[in-house]
mmCIF file of C-alpha atoms in Angstrom:
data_model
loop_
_atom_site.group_PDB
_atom_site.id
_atom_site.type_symbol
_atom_site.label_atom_id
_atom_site.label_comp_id
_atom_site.label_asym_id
_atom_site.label_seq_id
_atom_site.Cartn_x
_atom_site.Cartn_y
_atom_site.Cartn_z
ATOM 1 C CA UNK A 487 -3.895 -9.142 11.069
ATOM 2 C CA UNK A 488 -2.813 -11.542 14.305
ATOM 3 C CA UNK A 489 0.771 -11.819 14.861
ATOM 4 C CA UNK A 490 0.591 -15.622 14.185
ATOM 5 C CA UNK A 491 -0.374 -15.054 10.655
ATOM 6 C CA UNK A 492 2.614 -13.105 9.755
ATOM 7 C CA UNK A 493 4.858 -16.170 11.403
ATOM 8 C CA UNK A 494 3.068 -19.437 9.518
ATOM 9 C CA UNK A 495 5.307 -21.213 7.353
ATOM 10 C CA UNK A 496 3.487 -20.536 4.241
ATOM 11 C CA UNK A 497 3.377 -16.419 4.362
ATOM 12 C CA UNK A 498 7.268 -16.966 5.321
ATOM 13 C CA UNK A 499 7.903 -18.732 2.238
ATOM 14 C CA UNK A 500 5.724 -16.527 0.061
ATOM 15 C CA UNK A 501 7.988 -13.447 1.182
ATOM 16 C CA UNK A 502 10.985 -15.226 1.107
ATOM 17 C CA UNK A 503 10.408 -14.769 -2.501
ATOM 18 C CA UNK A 504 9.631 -11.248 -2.928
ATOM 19 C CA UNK A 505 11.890 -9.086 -4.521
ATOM 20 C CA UNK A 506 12.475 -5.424 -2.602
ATOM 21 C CA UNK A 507 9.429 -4.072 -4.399
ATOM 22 C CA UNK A 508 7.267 -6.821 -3.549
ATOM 23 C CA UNK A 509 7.748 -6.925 -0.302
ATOM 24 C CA UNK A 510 7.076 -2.768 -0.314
ATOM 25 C CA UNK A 511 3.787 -3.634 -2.013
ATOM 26 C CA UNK A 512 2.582 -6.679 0.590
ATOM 27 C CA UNK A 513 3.700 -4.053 3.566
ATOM 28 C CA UNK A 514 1.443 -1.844 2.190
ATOM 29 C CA UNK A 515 -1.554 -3.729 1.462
ATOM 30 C CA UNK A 516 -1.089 -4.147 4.996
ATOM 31 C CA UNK A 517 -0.935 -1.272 6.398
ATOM 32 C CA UNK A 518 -3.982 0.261 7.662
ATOM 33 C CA UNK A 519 -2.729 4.058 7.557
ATOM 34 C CA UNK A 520 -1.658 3.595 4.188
ATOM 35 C CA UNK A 521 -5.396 1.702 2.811
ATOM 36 C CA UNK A 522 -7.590 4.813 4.498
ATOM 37 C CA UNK A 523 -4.933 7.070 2.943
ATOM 38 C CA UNK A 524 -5.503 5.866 -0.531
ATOM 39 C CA UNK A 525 -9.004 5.628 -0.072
ATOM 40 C CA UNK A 526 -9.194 9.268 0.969
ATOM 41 C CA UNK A 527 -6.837 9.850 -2.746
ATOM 42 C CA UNK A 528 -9.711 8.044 -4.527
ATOM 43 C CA UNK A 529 -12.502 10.183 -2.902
ATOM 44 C CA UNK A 530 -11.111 12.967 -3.530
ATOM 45 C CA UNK A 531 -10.049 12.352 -7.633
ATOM 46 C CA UNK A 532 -13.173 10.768 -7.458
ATOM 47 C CA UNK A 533 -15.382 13.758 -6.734
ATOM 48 C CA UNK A 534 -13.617 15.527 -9.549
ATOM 49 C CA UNK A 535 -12.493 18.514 -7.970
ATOM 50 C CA UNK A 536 -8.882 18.391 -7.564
ATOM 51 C CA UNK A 537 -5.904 17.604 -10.117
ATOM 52 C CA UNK A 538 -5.589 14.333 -9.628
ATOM 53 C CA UNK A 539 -1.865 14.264 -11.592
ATOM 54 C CA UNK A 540 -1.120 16.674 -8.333
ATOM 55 C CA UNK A 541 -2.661 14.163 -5.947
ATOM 56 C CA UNK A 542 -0.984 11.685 -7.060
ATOM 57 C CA UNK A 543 1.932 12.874 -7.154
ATOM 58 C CA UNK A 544 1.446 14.522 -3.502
ATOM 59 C CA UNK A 545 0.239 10.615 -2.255
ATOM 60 C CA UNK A 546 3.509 8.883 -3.694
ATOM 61 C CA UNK A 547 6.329 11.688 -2.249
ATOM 62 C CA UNK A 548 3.902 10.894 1.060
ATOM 63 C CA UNK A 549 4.500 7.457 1.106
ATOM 64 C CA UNK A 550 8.072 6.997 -0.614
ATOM 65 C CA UNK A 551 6.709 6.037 -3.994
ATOM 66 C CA UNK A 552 8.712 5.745 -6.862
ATOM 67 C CA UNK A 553 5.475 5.262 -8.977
ATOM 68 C CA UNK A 554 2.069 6.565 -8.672
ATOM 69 C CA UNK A 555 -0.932 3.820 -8.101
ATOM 70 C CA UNK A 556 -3.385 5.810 -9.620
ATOM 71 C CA UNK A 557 -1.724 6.101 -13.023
ATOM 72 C CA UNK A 558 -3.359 4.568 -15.788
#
């Protein structure tokens, strides 16, 4: 995402009004390591083979997660 983006007067106003865990979740979205890192999760529970209460569990401590994504 270009630099510029992140400075317009609309996305500044739009996190001006995130709470703490809103702005976690829109840093996220954003960040690449973190998407190919939960796309890996949801191969892998995908596929079947693996607890996926354990993977998710592992992903969250991984990323400082006070909740799991994958939970239904």
């Amino acid at each position: 995402m270009p630099t510029s983006f992140w400075r317009s007067p609309e996305l500044r106003d739009h996190i001006s009004r995130l709470d703490r865990s809103g702005f976690a979740v829109e840093f996220l979205r954003r960040n690449t390591t973190y998407r190919r890192d939960y796309a890996r999760l949801q191969r892998r529970i995908g596929r079947r083979g693996v607890d996926s209460a354990a993977e998710c569990a592992a992903f969250a401590r991984r990323w400082g997660l006070c909740f799991c994504p994958c939970a239904g």
